[in-house]
Coordinates of C-alpha atoms and ligand atoms in Angstrom, one line a residue:
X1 CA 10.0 -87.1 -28.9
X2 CA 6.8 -85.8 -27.4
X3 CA 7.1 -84.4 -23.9
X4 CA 3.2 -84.0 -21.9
X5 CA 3.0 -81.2 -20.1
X6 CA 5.2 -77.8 -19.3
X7 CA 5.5 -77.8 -15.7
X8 CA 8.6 -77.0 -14.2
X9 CA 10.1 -80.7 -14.8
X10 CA 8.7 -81.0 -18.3
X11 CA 10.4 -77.6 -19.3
X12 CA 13.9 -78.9 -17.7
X13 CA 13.2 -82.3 -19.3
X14 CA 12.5 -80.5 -23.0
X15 CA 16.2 -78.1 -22.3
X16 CA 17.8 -81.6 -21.6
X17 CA 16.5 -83.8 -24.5
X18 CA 17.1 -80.7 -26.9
X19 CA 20.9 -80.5 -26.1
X20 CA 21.2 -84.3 -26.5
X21 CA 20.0 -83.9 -30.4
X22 CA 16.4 -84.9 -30.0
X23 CA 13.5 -83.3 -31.6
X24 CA 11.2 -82.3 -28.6
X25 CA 7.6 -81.2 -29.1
X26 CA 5.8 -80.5 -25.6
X27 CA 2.1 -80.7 -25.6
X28 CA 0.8 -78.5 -22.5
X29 CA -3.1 -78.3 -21.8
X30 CA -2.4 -75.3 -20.5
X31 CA -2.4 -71.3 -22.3
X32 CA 1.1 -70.7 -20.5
X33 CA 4.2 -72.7 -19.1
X34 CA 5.3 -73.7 -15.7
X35 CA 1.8 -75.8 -14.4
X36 CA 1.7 -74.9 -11.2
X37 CA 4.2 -72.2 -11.4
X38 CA 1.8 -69.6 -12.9
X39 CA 0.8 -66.1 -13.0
X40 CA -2.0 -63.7 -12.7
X41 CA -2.5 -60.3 -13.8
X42 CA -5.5 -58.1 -12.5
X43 CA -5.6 -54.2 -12.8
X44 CA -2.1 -53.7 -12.5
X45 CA -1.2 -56.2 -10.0
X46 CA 0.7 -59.5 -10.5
X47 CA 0.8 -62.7 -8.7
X48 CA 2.9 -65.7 -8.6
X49 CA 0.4 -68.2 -8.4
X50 CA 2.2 -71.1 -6.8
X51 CA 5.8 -71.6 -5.7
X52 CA 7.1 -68.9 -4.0
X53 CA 10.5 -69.6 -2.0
X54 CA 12.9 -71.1 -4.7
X55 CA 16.5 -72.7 -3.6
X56 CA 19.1 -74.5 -5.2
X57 CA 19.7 -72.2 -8.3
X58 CA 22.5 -73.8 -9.7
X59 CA 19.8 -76.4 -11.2
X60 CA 18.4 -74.1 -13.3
X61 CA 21.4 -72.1 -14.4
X62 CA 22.7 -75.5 -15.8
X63 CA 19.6 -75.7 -17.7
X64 CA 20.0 -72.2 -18.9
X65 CA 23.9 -72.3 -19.1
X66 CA 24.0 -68.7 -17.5
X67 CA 24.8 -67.1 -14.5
X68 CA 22.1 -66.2 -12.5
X69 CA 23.5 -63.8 -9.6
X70 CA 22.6 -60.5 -12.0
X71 CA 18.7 -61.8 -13.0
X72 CA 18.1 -63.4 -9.3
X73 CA 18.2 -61.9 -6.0
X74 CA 19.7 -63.9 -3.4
X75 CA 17.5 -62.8 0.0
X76 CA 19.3 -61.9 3.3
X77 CA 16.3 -62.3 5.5
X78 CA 14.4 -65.4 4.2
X79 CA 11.2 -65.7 6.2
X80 CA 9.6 -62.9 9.2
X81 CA 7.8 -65.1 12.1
X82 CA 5.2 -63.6 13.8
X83 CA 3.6 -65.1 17.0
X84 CA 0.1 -63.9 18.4
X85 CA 2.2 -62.4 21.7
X86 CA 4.0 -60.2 19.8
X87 CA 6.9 -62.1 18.9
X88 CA 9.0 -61.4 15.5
X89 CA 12.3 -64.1 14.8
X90 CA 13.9 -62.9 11.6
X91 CA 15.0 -65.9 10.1
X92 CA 18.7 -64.3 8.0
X93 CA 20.0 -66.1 5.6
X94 CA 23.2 -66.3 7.5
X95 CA 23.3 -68.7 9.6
X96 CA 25.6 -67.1 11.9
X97 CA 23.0 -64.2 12.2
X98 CA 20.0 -66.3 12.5
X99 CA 21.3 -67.8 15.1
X100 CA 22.0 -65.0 16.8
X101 CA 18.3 -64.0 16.2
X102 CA 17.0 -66.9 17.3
X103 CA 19.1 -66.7 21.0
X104 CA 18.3 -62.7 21.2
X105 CA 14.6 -64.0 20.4
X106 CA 13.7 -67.0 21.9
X107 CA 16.7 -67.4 24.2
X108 CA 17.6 -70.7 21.8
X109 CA 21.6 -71.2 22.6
X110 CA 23.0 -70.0 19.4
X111 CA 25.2 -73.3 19.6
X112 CA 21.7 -75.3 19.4
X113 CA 21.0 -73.5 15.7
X114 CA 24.5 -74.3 14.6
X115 CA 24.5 -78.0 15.9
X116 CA 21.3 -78.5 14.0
X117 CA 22.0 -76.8 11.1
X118 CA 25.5 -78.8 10.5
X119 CA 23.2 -82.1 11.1
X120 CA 20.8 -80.9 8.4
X121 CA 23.7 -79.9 6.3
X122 CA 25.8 -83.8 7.0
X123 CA 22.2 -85.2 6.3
X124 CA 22.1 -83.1 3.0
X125 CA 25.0 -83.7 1.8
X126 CA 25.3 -87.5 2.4
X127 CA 22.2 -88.6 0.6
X128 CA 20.7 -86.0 -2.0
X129 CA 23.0 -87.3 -4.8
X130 CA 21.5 -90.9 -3.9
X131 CA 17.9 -90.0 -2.9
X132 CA 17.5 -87.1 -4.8
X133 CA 19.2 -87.2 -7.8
X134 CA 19.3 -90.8 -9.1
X135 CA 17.2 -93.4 -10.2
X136 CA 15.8 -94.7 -6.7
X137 CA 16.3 -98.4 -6.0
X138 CA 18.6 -99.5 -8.9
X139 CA 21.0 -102.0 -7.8
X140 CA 23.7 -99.9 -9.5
X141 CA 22.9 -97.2 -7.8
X142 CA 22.9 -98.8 -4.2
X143 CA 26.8 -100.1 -4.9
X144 CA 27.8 -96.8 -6.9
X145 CA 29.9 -94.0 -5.1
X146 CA 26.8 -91.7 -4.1
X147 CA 25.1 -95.3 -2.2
X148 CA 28.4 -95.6 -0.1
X149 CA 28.6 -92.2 0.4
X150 CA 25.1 -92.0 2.0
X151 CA 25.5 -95.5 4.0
X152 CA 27.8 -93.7 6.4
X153 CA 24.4 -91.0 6.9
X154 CA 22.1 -94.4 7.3
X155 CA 22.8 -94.4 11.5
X156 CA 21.7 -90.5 11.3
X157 CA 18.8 -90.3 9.1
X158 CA 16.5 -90.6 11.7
X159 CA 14.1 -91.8 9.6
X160 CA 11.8 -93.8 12.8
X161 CA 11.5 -91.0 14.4
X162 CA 9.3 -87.6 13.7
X163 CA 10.6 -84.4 12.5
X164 CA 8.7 -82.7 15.7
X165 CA 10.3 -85.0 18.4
X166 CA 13.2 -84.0 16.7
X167 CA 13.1 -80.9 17.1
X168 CA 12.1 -81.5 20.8
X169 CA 15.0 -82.8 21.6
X170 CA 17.0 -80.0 20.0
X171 CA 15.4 -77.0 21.2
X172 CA 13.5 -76.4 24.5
X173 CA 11.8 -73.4 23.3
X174 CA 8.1 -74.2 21.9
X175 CA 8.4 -71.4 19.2
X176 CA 12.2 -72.6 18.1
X177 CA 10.3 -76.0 17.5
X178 CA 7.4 -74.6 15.6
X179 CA 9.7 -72.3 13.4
X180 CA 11.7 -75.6 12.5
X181 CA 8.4 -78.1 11.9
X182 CA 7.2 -75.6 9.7
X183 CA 9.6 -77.0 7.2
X184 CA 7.9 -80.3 7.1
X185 CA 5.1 -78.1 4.9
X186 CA 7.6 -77.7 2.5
X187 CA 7.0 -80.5 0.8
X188 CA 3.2 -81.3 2.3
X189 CA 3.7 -83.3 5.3
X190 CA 3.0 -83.1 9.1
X191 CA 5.6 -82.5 11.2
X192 CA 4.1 -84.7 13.5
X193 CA 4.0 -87.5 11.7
X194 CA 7.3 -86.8 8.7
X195 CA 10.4 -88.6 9.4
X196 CA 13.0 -87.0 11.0
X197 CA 15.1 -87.4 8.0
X198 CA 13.7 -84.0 6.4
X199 CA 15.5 -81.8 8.7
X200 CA 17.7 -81.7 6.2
X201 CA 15.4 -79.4 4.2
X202 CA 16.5 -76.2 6.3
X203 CA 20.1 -76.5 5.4
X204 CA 18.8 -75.6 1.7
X205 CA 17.7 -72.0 3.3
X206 CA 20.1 -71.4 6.1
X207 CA 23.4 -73.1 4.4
X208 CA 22.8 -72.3 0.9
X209 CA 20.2 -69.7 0.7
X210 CA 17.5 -68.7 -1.3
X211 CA 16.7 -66.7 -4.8
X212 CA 14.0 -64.5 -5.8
X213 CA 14.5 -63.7 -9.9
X214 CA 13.6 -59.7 -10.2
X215 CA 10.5 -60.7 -12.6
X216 CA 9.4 -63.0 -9.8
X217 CA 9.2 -66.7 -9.6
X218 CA 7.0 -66.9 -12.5
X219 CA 10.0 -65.6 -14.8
X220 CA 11.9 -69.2 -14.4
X221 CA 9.1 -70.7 -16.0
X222 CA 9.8 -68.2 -18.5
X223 CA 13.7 -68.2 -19.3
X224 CA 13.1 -72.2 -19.3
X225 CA 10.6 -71.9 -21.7
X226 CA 12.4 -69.6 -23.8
X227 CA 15.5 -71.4 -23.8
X228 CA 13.8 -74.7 -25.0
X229 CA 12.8 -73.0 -28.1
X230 CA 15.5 -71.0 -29.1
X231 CA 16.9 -74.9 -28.7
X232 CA 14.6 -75.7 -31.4
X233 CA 11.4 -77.2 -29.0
X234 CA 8.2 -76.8 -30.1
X235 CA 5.3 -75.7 -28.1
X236 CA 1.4 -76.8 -28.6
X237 CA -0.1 -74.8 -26.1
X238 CA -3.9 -75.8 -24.8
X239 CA -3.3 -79.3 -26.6
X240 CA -4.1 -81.9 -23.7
X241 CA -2.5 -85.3 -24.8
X242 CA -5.9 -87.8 -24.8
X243 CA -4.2 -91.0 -24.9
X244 CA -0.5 -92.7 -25.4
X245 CA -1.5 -95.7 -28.0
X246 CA 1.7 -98.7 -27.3
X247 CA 2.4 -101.8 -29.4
X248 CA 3.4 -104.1 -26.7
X249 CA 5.3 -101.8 -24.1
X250 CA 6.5 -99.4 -27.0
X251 CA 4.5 -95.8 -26.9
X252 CA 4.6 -95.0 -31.0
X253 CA 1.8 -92.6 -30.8
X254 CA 0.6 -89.3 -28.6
X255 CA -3.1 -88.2 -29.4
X256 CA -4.6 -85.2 -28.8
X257 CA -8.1 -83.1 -29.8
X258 CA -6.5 -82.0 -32.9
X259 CA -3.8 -84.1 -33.8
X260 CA -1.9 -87.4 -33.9
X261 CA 2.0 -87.0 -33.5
X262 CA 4.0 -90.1 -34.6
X263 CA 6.7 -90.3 -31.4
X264 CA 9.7 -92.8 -30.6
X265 CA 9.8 -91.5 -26.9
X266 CA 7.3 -90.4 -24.8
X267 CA 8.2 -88.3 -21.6
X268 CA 5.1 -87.2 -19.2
X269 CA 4.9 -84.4 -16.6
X270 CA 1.7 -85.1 -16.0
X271 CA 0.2 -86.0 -12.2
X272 CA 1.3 -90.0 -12.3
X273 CA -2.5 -90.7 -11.2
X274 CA -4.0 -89.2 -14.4
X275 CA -1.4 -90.9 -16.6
X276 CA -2.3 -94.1 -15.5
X277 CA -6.6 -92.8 -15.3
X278 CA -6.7 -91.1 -18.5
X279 CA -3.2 -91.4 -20.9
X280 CA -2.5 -95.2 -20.6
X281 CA -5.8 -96.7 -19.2
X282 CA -4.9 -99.9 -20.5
X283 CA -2.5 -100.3 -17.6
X284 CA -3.8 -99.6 -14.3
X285 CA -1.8 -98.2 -11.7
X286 CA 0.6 -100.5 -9.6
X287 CA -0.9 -101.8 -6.7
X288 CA 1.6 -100.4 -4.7
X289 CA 1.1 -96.7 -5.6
X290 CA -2.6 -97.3 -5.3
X291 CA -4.3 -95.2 -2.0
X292 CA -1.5 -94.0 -0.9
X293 CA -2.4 -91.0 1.1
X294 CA -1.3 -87.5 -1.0
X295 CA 0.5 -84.1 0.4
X296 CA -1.6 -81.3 1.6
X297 CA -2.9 -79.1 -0.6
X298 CA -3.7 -75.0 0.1
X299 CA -6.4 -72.3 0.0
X300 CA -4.5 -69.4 -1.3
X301 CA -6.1 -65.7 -2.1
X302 CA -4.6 -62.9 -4.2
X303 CA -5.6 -59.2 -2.6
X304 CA -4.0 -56.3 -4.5
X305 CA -4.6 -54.2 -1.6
X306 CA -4.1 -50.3 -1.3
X307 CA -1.5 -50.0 1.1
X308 CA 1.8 -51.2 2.3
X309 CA 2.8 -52.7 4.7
X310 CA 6.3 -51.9 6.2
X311 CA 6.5 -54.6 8.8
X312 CA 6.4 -57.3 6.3
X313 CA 9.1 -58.5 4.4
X314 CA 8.4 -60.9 1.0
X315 CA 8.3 -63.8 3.2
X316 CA 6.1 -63.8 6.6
X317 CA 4.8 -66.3 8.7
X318 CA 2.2 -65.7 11.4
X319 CA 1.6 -69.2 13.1
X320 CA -1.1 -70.7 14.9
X321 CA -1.2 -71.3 18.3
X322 CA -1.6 -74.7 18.3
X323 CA 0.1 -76.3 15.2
X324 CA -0.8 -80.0 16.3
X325 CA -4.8 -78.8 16.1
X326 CA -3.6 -77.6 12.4
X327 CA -2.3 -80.3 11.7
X328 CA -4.6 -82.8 13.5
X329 CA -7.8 -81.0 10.8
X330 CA -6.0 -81.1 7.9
X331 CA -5.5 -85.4 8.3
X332 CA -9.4 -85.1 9.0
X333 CA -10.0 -83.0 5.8
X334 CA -11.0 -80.1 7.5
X335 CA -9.7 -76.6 8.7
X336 CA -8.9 -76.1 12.5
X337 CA -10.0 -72.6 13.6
X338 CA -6.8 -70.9 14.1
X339 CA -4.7 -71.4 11.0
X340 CA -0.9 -70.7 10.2
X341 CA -0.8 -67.9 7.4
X342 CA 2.1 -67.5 5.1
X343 CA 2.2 -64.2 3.5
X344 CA 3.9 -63.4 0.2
X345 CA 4.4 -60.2 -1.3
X346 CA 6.5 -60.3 -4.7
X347 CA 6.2 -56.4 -5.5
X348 CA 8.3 -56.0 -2.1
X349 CA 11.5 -56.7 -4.6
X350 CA 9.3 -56.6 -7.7
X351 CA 7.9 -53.2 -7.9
X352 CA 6.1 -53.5 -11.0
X353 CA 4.0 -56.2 -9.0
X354 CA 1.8 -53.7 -8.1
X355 CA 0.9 -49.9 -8.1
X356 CA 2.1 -47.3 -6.3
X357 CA 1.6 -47.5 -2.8
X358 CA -0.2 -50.8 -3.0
X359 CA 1.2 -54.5 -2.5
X360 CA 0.2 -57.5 -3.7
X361 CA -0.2 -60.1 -1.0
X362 CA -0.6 -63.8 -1.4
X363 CA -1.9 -65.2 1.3
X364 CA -2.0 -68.7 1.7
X365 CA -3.2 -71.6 4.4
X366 CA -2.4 -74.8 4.3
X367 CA -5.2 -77.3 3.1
X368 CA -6.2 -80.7 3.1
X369 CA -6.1 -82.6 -0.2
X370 CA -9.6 -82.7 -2.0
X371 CA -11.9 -85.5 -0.1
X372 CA -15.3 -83.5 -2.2
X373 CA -15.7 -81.3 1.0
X374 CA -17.7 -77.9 0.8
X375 CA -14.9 -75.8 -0.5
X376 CA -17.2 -72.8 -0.3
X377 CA -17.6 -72.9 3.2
X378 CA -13.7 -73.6 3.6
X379 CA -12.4 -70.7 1.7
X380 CA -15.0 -68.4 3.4
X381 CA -13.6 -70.2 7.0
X382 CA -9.7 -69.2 5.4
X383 CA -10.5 -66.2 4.3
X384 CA -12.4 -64.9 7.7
X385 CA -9.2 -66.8 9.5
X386 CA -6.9 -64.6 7.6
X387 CA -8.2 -61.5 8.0
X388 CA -8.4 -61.5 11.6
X389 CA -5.1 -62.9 12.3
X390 CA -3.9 -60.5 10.2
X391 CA -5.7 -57.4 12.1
X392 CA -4.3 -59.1 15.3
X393 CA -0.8 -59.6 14.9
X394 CA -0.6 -57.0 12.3
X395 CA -2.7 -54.1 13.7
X396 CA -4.1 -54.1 10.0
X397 CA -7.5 -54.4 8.9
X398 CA -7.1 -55.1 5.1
X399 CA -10.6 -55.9 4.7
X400 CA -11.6 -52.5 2.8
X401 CA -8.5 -52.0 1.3
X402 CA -8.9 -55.4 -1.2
X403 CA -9.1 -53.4 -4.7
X404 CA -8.3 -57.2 -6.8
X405 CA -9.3 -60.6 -5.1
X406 CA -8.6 -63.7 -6.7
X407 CA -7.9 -67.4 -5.2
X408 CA -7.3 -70.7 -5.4
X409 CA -8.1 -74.1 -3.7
X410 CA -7.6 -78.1 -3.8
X411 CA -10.1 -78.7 -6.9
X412 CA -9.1 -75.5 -8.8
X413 CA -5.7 -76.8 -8.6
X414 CA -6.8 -79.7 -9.9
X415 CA -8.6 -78.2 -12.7
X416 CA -5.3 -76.3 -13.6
X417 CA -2.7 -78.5 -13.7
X418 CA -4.0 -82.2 -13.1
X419 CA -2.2 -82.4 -9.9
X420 CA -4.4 -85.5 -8.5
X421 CA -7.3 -84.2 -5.3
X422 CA -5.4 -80.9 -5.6
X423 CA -2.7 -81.8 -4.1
X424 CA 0.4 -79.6 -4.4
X425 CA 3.0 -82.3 -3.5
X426 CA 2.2 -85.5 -5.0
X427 CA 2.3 -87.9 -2.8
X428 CA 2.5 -87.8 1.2
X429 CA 6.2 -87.7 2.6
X430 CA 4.6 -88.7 6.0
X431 CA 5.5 -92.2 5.6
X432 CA 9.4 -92.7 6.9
X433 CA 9.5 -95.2 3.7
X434 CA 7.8 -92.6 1.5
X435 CA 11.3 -92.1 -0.2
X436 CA 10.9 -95.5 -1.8
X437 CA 7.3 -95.6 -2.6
X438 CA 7.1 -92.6 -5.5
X439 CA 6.5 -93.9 -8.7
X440 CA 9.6 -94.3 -10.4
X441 CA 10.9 -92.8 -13.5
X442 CA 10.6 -95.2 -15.8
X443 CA 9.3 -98.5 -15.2
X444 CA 9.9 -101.7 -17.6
X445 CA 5.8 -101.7 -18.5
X446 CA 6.8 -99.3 -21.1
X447 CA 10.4 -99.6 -22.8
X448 CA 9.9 -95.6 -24.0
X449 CA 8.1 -93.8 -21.6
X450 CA 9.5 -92.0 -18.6
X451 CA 7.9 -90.0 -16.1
X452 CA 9.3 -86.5 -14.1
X453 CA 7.4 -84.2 -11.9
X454 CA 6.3 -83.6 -8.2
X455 CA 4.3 -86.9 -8.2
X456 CA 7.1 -89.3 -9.2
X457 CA 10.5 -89.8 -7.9
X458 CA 12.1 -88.1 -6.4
X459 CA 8.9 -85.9 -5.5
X460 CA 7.8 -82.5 -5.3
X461 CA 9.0 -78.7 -4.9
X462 CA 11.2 -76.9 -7.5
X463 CA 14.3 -78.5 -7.1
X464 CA 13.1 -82.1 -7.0
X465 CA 11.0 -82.0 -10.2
X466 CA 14.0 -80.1 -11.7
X467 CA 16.0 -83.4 -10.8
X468 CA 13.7 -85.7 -11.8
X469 CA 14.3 -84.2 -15.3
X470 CA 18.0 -84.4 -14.7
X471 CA 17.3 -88.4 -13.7
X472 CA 15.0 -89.2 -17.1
X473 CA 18.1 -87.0 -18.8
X474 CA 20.7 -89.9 -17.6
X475 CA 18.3 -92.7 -18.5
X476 CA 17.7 -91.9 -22.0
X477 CA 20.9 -92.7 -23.6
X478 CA 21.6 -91.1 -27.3
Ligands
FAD1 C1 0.3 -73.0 -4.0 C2 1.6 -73.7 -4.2 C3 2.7 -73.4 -3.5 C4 4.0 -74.0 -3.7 N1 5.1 -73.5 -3.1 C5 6.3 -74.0 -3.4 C6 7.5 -73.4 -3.0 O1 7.4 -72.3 -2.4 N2 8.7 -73.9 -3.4 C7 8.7 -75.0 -4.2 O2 9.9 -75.5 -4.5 N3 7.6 -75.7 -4.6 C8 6.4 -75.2 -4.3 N4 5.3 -75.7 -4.8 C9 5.4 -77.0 -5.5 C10 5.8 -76.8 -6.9 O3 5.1 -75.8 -7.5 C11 5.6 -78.1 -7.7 O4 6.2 -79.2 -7.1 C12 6.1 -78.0 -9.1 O5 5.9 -76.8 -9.7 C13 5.4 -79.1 -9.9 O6 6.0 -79.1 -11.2 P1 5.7 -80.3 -12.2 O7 6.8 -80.4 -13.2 O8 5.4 -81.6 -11.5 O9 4.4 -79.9 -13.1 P2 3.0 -79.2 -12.7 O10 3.3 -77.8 -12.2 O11 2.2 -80.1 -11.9 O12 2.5 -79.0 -14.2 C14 2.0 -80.1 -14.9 C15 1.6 -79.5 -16.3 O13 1.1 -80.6 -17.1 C16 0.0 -80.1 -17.8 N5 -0.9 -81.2 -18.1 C17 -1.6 -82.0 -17.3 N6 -2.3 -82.9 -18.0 C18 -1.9 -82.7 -19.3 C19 -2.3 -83.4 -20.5 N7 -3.1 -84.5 -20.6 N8 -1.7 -83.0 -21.7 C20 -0.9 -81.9 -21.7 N9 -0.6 -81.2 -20.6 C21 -1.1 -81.6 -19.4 C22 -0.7 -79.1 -16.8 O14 -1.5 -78.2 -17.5 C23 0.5 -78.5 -16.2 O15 1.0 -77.3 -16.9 C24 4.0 -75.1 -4.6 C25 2.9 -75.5 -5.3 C26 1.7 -74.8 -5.2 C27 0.5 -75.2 -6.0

């Protein structure tokens, strides 16, 4: 079988299909694995390029058959929030701690964090087997254990109602409901528009926790890739699949520059949007996944900068003042002039990450998707943005201590890994019915083709295109 492309959900999908007995080749246009999990090396420092806050382990120790509690770190203090008055919540991992911090802090009830993380853990746990981990939609699915199971969730999914209102209602603190919104960016959306329903994503920090591997994020690209092959995969690396050639709705071959490879299955991890543009343009795309609006996208830059910085953790938020502005520019394709900056510094665990007495920093803004604005002008707007908040929440100025600069933005992360108008998500989960309007992953166009990664079901971030894999996996029977 031929497998297109070694993101994060074609390397689970190649472990998979290996340990069934199949003969996997994976065709990446790319010089490394991992797509948008990447890496950069400049003059001693290293970057993650993408992905930084990585949950739900367990789905890649299953893929790896090891455990992972020596190799990755589990964090006690998840995220540092920083607020232009001088305000620092230290979100813990514990929950019991957190909300502590949070009624020390902001004066939030403690009660109020508990109440709302058991709601996002009940909402969790009643419908990610259905929604996240099967075949969306199938009739079998609906009527199996996992569709009852998340029925009795159905009167609390608030999915008519928007994650921000939400958190209105829960917290009467302004910054309590900014630090809980914030998780709508997780997968792309705006909280002021993103159903309710995704509240559930902080239970994945708070409840369950989250990892950092000691070689950073970039090294899961790295054990999956290395597991596939001692499995027996083989890797063409910068070999972009051209075209899927069918007879009827049966994909026999894969063509490439180079080569032609003979196939009896075809699995692509490639942006759903380009498949349908570039790999099968015989087919157009559904009508129904045509325009629909895409996730956010990001403007991030890497400074290897000559200091540290002992106020920051790995993970550090300092918001904007007004997040509905932010918000409110990014639907218009443009940047509002106070921006939320997340700050991530690997070589705080990762020492290697950078020199002695240097750190390397990723910071990164939220984006709009690429509409073809003046990306010049925008990154120079970020980067300006950036560096002042920084000086005025942080008391640094990091301007002159930059030794390595690098970035990224919507059409360069196009360029490198196909993600359609840059976008980092696939598409948008502001719709309340988004859930049911990904591509699916397979579709009976094509009797041997299946489809995994952030743009199909069940979307994007780590642990969903790690599932989608896990979905194709149960589909293809041997
Ligand atoms: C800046 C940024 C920050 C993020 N932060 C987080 C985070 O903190 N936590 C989280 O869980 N998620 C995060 N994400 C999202 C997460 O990275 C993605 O959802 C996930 O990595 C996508 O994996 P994928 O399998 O869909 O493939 P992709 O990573 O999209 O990779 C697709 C691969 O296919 C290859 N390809 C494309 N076309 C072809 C072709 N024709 N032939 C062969 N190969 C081809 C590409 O080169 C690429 O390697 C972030 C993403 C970005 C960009």
């Amino acid at each position: 079988m031929v497998i297109i492309g070694a993101g994060i959900a074609g390397l689970a999908a190649a472990i998979r299909l290996a340990k069934k007995g199949f003969a996997v080749r994976v065709l990446e246009a790319g010089s490394q694995p991992g797509g948008k999990m990447s890496e950069i090396r400049k003059e001693g420092f290293r970057f993650d390029t993408g992905p930084s806050l990585f949950t739900l382990p367990h789905l890649v120790e299953e893929l790896l058959e090891e455990k992972l509690s020596s190799k990755y770190h589990k964090l006690n203090l998840i995220t540092r929030y920083f607020w232009e008055d001088g305000t620092l919540v230290n979100a813990w991992a514990e929950a019991d701690k957190f909300a502590l911090e949070m009624e020390h802090v902001l004066g939030v009830p403690a009660s109020a964090v508990h109440k709302y993380l058991d709601e996002a853990r009940f909402l969790y746990e009643h419908t990610a087997e259905m929604f996240i981990f099967n075949p969306v939609m199938s009739l079998k699915t609906l009527f199996s254990a996992a569709g009852l199971h998340a029925l009795k969730a159905l009167p609390r999914l608030k999915a008519f109602r928007s994650m921000h209102s939400y958190h209105e209602q829960c917290f009467s603190n302004p910054k309590a409901v900014q630090l809980f919104d914030r998780f709508a960016t997780y997968n792309g959306s705006d909280p002021y528009k993103a159903p309710a329903t995704l509240t559930m994503i902080p239970h994945l920090e708070h409840n369950l926790g989250a990892w950092f591997p000691q070689g950073g994020i970039y090294q899961i690209a790295q054990d999956l890739e290395n597991k596939a092959k001692q499995l027996g995969v083989s890797f063409h690396h910068n070999e972009a699949a051209t075209l899927i050639h069918f007879r009827g709705k049966k994909a026999y071959t894969v063509q490439t520059s180079s080569n032609t490879y003979e196939t009896d299955l075809v699995i692509s991890d490639v942006d759903i949007a380009r498949v349908y543009d570039h790999l099968i343009p015989h087919k157009p795309l559904p009508m129904r996944y045509i325009n629909r609006p895409v996730s956010s996208s990001a403007i991030i830059f890497y400074w290897g900068i000559r200091r540290t910085s002992p106020m920051l953790d790995v993970h550090n938020i300092l918001f904007a003042e007004d997040y509905r502005k932010e918000f409110d520019a990014l639907a218009n394709g443009t940047l509002a002039d106070d921006l939320t900056v997340y700050l991530f510094i690997s070589s705080k665990i990762v020492k290697s990450d950078a020199p002695e007495g240097c750190e390397n920093w990723f910071a990164m803004i939220n984006a709009p998707y690429d509409r073809g604005q003046n990306w010049n002008e925008l990154r120079l707007k970020a980067r300006n943005i950036i560096l002042s908040k920084v000086q005025r929440i942080l008391g640094m100025d990091i301007s002159k201590d930059i030794l390595v600069e690098d970035y990224a933005d919507p059409p360069l992360i196009a360029i490198k890994t196909g993600s359609w108008r840059g976008a980092l998500y696939g598409i948008s989960s502001n719709d309340p019915m988004a859930a049911f309007l990904r591509h699916p992953n397979k579709v009976s166009a094509f009797s041997n083709v299946y489809f995994v990664g952030g743009s199909v079901h069940p979307g994007g971030g780590i642990p969903l295109c790690l599932a989608s894999a896990k979905i194709v996996d149960k589909l293809i029977k041997k």
